[in-house]
Every structure is written in structure tokens, then in C-alpha cells.
Coordinates of N, CA and C and ligand atoms in Angstrom, one line a residue:
X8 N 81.8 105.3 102.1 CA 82.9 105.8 101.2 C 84.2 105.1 101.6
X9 N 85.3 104.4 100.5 CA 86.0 103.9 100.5 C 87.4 105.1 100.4
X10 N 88.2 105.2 101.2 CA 89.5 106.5 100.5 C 90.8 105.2 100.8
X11 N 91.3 105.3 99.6 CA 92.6 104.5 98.9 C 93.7 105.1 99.3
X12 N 94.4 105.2 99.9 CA 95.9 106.0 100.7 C 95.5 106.7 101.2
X13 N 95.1 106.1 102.3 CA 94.2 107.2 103.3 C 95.1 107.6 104.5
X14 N 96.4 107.2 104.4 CA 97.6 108.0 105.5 C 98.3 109.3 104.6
X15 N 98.2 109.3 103.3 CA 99.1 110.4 102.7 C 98.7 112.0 103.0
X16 N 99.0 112.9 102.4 CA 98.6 114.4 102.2 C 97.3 114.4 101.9
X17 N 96.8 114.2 100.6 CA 95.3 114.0 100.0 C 94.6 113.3 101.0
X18 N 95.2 111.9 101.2 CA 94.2 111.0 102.1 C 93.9 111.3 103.5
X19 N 94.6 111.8 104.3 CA 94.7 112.6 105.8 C 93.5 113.4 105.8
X20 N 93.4 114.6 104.7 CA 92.5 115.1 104.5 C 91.2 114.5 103.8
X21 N 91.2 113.7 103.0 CA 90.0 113.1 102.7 C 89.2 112.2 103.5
X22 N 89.6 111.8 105.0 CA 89.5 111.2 105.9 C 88.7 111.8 107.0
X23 N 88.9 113.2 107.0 CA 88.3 114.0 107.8 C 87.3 115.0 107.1
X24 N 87.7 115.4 105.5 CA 86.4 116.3 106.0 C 84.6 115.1 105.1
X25 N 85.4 113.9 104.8 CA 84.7 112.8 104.5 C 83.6 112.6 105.9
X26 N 84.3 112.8 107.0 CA 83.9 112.5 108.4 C 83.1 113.9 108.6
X27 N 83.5 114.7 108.6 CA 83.3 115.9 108.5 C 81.4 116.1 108.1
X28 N 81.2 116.0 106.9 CA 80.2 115.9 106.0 C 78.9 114.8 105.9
X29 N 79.7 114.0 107.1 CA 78.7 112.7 107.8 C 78.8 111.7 107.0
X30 N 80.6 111.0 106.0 CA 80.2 110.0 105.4 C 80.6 109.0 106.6
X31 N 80.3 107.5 106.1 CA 81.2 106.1 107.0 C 82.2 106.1 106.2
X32 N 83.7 106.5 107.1 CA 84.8 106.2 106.0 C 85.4 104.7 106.2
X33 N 85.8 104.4 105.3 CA 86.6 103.1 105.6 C 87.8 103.7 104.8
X34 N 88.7 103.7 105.3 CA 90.5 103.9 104.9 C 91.5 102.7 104.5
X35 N 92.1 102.9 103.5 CA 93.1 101.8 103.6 C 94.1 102.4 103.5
X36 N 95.3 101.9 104.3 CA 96.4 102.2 104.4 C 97.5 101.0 104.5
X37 N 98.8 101.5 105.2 CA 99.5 100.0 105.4 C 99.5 99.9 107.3
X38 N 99.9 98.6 107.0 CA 100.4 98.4 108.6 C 100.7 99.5 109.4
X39 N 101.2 100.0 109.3 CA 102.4 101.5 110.4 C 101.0 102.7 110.0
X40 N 100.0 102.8 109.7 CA 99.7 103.8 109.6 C 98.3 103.9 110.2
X41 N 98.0 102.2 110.5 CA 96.5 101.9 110.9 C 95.7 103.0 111.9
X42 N 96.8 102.9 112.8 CA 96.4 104.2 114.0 C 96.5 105.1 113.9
X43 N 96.8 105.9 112.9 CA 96.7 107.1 112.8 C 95.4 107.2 112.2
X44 N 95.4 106.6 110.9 CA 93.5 106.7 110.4 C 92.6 106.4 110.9
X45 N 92.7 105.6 111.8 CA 92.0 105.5 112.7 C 91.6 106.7 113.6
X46 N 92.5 107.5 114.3 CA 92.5 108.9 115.2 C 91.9 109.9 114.0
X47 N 91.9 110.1 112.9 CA 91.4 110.9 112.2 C 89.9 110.9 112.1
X48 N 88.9 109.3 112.5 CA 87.8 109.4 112.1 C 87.4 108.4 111.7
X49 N 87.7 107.5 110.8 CA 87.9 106.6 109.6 C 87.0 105.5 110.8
X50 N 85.9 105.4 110.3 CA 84.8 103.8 111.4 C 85.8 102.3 110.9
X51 N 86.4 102.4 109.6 CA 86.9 101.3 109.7 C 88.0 101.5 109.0
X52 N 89.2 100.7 109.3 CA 90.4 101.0 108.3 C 90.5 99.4 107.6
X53 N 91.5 99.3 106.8 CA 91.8 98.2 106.4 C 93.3 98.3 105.6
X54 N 94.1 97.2 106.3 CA 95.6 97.2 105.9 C 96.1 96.2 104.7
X55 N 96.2 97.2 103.7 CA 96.9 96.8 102.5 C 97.9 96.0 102.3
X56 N 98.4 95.4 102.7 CA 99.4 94.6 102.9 C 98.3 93.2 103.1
X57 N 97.8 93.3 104.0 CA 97.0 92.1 104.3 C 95.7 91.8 104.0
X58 N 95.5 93.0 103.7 CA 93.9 92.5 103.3 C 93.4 93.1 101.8
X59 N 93.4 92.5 101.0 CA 92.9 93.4 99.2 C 91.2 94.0 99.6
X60 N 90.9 94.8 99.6 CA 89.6 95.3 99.9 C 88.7 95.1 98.6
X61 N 88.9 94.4 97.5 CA 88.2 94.2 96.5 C 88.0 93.0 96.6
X62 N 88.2 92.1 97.4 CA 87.7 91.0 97.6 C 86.4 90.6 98.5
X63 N 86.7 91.3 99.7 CA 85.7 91.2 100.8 C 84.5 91.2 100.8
X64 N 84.1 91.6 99.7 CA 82.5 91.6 99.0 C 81.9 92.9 99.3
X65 N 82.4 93.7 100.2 CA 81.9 95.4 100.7 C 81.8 96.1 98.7
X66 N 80.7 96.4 99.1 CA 80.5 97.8 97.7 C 80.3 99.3 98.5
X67 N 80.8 100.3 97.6 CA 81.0 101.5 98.1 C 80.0 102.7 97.3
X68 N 79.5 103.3 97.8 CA 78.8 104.8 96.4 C 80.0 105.4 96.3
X69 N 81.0 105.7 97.5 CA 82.1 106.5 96.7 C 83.6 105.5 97.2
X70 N 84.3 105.8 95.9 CA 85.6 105.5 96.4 C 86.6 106.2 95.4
X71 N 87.7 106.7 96.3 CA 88.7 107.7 96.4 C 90.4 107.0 96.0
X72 N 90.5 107.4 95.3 CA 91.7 106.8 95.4 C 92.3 108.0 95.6
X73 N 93.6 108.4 96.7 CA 94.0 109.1 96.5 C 95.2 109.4 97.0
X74 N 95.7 108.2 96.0 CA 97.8 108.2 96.2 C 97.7 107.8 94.4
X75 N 96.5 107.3 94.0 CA 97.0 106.6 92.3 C 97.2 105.3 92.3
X76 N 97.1 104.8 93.4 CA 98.1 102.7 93.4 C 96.8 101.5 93.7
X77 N 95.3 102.8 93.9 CA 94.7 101.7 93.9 C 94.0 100.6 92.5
X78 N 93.6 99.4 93.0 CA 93.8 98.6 91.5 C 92.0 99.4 91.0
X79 N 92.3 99.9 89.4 CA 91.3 100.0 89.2 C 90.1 99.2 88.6
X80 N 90.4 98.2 88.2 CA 89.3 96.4 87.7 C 88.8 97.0 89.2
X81 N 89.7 96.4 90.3 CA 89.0 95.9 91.6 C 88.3 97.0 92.1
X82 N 88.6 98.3 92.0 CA 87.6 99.5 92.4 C 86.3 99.6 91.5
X83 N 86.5 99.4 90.4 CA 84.9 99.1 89.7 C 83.6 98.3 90.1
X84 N 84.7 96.8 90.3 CA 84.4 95.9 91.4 C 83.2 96.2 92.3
X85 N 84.2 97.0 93.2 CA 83.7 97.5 94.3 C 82.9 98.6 94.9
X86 N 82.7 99.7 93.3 CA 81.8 100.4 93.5 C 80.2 100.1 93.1
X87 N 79.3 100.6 93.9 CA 78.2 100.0 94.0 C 78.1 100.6 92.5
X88 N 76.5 100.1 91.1 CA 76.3 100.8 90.1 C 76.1 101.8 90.0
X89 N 75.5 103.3 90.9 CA 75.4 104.2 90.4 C 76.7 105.2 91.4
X90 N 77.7 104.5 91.7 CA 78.6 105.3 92.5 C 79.3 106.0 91.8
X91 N 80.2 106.7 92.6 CA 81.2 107.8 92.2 C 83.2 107.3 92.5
X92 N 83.3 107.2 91.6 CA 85.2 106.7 91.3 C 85.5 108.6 91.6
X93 N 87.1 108.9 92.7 CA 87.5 109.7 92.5 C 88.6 109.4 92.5
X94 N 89.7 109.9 91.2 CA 90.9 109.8 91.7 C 91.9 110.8 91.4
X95 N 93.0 111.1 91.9 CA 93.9 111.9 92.7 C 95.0 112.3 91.7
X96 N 95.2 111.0 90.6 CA 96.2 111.3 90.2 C 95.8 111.1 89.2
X97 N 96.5 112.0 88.1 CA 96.2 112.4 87.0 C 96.9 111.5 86.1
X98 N 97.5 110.2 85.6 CA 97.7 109.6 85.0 C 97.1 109.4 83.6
X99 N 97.8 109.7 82.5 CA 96.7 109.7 81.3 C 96.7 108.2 80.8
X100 N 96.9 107.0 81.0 CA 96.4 105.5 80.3 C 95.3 105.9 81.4
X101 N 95.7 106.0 82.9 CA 94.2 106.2 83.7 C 93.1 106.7 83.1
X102 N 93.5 107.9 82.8 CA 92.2 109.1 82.6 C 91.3 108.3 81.6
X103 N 92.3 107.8 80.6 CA 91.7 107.2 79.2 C 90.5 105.8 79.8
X104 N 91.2 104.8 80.7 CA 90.5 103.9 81.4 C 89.3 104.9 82.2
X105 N 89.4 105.5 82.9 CA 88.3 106.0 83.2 C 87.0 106.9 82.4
X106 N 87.6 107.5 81.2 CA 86.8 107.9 80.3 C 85.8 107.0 79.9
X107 N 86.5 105.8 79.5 CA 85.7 104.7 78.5 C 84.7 104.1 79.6
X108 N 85.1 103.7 81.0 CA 84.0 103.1 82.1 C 82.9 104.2 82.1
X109 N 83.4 105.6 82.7 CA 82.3 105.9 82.0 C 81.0 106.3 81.3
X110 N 81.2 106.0 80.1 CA 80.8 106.0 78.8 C 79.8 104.3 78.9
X111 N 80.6 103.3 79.4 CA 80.0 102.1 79.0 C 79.4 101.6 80.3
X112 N 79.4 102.7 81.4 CA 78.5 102.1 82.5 C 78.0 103.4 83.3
X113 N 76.9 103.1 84.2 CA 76.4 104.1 84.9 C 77.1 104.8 86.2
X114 N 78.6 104.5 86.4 CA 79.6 104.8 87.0 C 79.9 106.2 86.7
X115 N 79.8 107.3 87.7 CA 80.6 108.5 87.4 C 81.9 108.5 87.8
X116 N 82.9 108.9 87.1 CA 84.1 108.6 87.1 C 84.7 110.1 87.1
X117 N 85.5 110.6 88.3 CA 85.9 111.9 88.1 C 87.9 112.2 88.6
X118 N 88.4 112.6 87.7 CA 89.8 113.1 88.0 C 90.3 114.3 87.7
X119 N 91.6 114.0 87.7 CA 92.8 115.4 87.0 C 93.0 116.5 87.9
X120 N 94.1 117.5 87.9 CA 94.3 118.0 88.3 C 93.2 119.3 89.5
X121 N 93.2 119.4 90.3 CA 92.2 120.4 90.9 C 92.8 121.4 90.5
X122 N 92.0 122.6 90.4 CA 91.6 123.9 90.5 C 91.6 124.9 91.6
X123 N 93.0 125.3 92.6 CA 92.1 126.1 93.9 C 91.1 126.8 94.0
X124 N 90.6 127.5 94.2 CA 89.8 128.2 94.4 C 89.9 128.9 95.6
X125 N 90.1 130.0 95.4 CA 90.1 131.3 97.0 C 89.4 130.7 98.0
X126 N 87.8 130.5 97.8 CA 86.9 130.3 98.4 C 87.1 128.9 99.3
X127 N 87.1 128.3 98.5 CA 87.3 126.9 99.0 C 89.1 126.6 100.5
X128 N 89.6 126.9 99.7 CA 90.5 127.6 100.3 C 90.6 128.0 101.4
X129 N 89.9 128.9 101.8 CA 89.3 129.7 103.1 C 88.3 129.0 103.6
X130 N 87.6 128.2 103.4 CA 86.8 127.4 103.6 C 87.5 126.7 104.4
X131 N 88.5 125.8 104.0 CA 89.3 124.6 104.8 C 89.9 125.1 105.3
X132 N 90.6 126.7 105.6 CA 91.5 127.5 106.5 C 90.4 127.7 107.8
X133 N 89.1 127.7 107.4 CA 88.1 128.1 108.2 C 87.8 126.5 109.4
X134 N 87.9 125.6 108.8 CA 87.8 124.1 109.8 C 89.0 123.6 110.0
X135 N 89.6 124.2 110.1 CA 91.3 124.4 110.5 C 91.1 124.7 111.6
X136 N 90.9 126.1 111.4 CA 90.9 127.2 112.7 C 90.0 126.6 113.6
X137 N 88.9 126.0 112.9 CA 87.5 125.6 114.1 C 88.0 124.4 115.0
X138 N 88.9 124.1 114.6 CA 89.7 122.6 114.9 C 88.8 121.4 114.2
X139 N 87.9 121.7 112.9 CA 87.2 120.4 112.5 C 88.2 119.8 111.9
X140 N 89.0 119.8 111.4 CA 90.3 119.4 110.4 C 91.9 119.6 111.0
X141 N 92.6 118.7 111.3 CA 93.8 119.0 111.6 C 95.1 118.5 110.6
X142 N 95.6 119.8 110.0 CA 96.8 118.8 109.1 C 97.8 117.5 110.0
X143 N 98.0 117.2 109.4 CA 98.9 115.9 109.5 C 100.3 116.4 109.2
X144 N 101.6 116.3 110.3 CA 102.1 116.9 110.2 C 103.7 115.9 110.3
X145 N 104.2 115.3 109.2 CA 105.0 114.2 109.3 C 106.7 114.9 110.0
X146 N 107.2 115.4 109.0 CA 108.6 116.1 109.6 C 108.4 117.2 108.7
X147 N 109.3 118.2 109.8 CA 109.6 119.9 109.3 C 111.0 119.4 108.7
X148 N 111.1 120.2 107.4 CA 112.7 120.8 107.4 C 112.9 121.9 107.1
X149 N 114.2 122.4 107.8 CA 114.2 124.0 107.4 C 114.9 124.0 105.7
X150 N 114.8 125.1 105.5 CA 114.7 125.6 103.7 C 115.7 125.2 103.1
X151 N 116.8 125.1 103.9 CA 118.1 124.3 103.0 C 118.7 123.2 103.1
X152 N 117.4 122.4 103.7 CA 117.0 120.9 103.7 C 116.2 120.4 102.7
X153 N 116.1 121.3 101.7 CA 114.8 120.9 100.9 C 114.9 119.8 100.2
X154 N 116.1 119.5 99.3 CA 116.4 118.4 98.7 C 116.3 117.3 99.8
X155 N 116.7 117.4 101.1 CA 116.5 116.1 101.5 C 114.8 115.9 102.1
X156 N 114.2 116.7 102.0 CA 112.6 116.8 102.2 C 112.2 116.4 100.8
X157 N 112.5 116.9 99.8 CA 112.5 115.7 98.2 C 112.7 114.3 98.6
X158 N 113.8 114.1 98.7 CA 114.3 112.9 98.9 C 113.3 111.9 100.0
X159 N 113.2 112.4 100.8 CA 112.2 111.7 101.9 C 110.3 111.6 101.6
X160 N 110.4 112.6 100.7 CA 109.1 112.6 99.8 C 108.5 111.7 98.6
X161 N 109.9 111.7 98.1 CA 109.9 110.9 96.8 C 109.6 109.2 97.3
X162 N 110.2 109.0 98.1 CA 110.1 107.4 98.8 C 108.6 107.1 98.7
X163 N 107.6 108.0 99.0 CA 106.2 107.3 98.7 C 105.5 106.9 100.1
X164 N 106.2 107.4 101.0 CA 105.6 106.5 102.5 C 105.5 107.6 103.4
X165 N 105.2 108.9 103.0 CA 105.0 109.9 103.9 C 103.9 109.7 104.8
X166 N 103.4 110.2 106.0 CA 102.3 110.3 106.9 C 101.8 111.4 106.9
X167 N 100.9 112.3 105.8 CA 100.2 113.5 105.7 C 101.0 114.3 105.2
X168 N 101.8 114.9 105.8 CA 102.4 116.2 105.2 C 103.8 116.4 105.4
X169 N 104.9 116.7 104.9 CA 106.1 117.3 105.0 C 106.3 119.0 104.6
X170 N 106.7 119.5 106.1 CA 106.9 121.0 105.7 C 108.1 121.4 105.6
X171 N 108.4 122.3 104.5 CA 109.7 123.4 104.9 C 109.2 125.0 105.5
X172 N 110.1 124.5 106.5 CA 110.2 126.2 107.5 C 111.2 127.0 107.1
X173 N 110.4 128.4 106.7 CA 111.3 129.6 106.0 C 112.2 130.3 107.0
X174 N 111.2 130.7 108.1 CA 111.8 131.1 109.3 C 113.1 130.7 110.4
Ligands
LIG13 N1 94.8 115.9 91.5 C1 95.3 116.9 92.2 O1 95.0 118.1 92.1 C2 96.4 116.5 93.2 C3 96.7 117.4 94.3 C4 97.7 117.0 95.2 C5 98.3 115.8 95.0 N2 98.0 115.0 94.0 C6 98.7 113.7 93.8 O2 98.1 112.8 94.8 C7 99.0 111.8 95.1 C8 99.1 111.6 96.6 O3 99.9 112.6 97.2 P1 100.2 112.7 98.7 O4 101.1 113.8 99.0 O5 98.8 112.7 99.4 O6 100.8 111.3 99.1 P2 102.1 110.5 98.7 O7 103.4 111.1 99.2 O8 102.1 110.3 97.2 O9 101.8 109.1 99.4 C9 102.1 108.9 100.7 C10 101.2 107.8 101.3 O10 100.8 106.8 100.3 C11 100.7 105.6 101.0 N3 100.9 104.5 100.1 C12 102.1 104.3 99.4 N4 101.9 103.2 98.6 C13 100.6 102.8 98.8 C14 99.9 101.7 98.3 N5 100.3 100.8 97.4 N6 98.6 101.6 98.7 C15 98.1 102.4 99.6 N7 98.7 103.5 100.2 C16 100.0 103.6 99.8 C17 101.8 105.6 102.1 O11 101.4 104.8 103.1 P3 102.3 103.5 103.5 O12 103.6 104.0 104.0 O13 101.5 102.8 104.5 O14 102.4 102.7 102.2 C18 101.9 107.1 102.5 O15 101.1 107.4 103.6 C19 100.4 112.2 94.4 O16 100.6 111.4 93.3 C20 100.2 113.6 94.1 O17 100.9 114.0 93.0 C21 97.1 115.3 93.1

């Protein structure tokens, strides 16, 4: 399994319970983040900046995009024929590109918004607690910091997670 921003929120977590579930993850991330995906699990990373992972000739059954920035030609590319495309971000030219692949190949192609679900939920609260999963935990701000926790959010280069503390 290939996961596409595999230092962000989504990807932190897709890294581990990927590991979790007994896949081989390979991560891509940038420079500054190699070591951290790496400490999550990830058997191989690969730094986006320097290396395009749609070149290297690797095919995947699954690959994850899950920041939205990865190229999609080159993930088709790269997923083996009967694999699974996941992606994170709900973009509608995306959705429409991934409707039509498809339709015109034996690629499952799956996105849009999730759904919580209680269960599930408690589920990941539950490998939390077990310690099989650890959030990622970039900077706290307290509550009337929020805008600048936007602001530092919006930039695009977070490391897992940014919290605001109520307390
Ligand atoms: N479908 C859903 O239900 C759902 C749920 C939650 C979130 N989302 C969406 O998922 C996306 C990801 O959210 P997030 O909070 O995990 O992270 P994010 O804040 O959007 O992304 C932060 C991470 O993306 C990496 N990144 C930035 N540009 C990149 C690039 N060109 N290639 C590879 N990695 C890159 C950054 O690493 P570097 O600093 O190394 O670049 C950083 O670690 C958002 O668009 C969000 O709206 C969807």
C-alpha cells in the first residue's frame, strides 16, 4: 500500500492502522517529515521533493492519497490492475476523473466525504487506549488562539494534528 501525505492528520493515521492491519506501507512525504513516518511504521518512505514515486516502476493494490496533491495519471500508473485508489479529498473535477476510470477500467476507485460512525469511533478510541495508534500531535493552542491555529493550518505543512485546548 502506497499513502500520499503520509505526515498530515489523515496520513499519520493511515500509516498506522495500515501497519496496524498487516499492510507494507510505503509513505510519501517531504524532506522534514521522513522521520517521523518512518517512527509510525511506514517499511518504506519516499521524499517528494526528490523522488516522483510514479516513476520508479513500484505498482501498488492500494494507494491512498490522502492530502489531495497526489498526481492522479501517475497513481493509475501505479496502481496494480485490480487495485484500489483511495482519496481523501473530495474535489468534484476529481470525483468526476475518478468516476469515469472507474467505469473504463477494472480499478476501484473510492472517495468523498466520510461518514463517522459511533462504532468505528470507539473502535480507534479503543487502539488509542491500547497504545496501537498514537495521534500525532503538532502544536496546542489555547482557544483564543484559534485564528492563529487557522492560520498555521491553512499553510498546508502541518505534522498530524493541531489542537485547541479549552481548558
Ligand atoms: N474525506 C474526508 O472525510 C476527510 C476527512 C478529514 C480530512 N479530509 C481532507 O483531507 C486533507 C488532508 O487533511 P490533513 O489534516 O490530514 O492534512 P493537511 O493539513 O491538509 O496536510 C498537511 C500535510 O500535507 C503534506 N503535504 C503538503 N503538500 C504536499 C504534497 N504536495 N505532497 C505530499 N504531501 C504534502 C505536508 O507535509 P510537507 O510539509 O512535508 O509538505 C503536511 O504534513 C484535507 O484536504 C482535508 O480537508 C477529508
Amino acid at each position: 500500500m502506497l499513502i500520499y501525505g503520509a505526515s498530515g492528520s489523515v496520513g499519520t493515521y493511515a500509516v498506522q492502522l495500515a501497519k496496524y492491519f498487516g499492510a507494507q506501507v510505503t509513505g510519501v512525504c517531504g524532506t522534514a517529515n521522513l522521520e517521523l513516518v518512518t517512527s509510525l511504521g511506514a517499511d518504506k518512505v519516499i521524499d517528494y521533493t526528490k523522488e516522483d514515486f510514479t516513476k520508479n516502476g513500484e505498482t501498488y493494490d492500494v494507494i491512498f492519497d490522502a492530502v489531495g496533491k497526489g498526481p492522479f495519471s501517475g497513481c493509475m500508473r501505479s496502481l496494480k490492475k485490480e487495485g484500489i485508489y483511495l482519496q481523501a479529498v473530495a474535489a468534484p473535477a476529481l470525483m468526476v476523473r475518478m468516476r469515469w476510470t472507474s467505469m473504463i477500467s477494472s480499478k476501484k476507485l473510492i472517495g468523498g466525504t466520510a461518514t463517522p460512525e459511533t462504532e468505528n469511533l470507539i473502535y480507534l478510541k479503543e487502539l488509542v487506549e491500547a497504545g496501537k495508534i498514537k495521534p500525532v500531535i503538532d502544536r496546542r493552542y489555547p482557544l483564543e488562539q484559534t485564528v492563529e491555529a487557522h492560520r498555521y493550518v491553512e499553510k498546508g505543512h502541518k505534522k498530524g494534528n493541531v489542537v485547541i485546548t479549552i481548558l
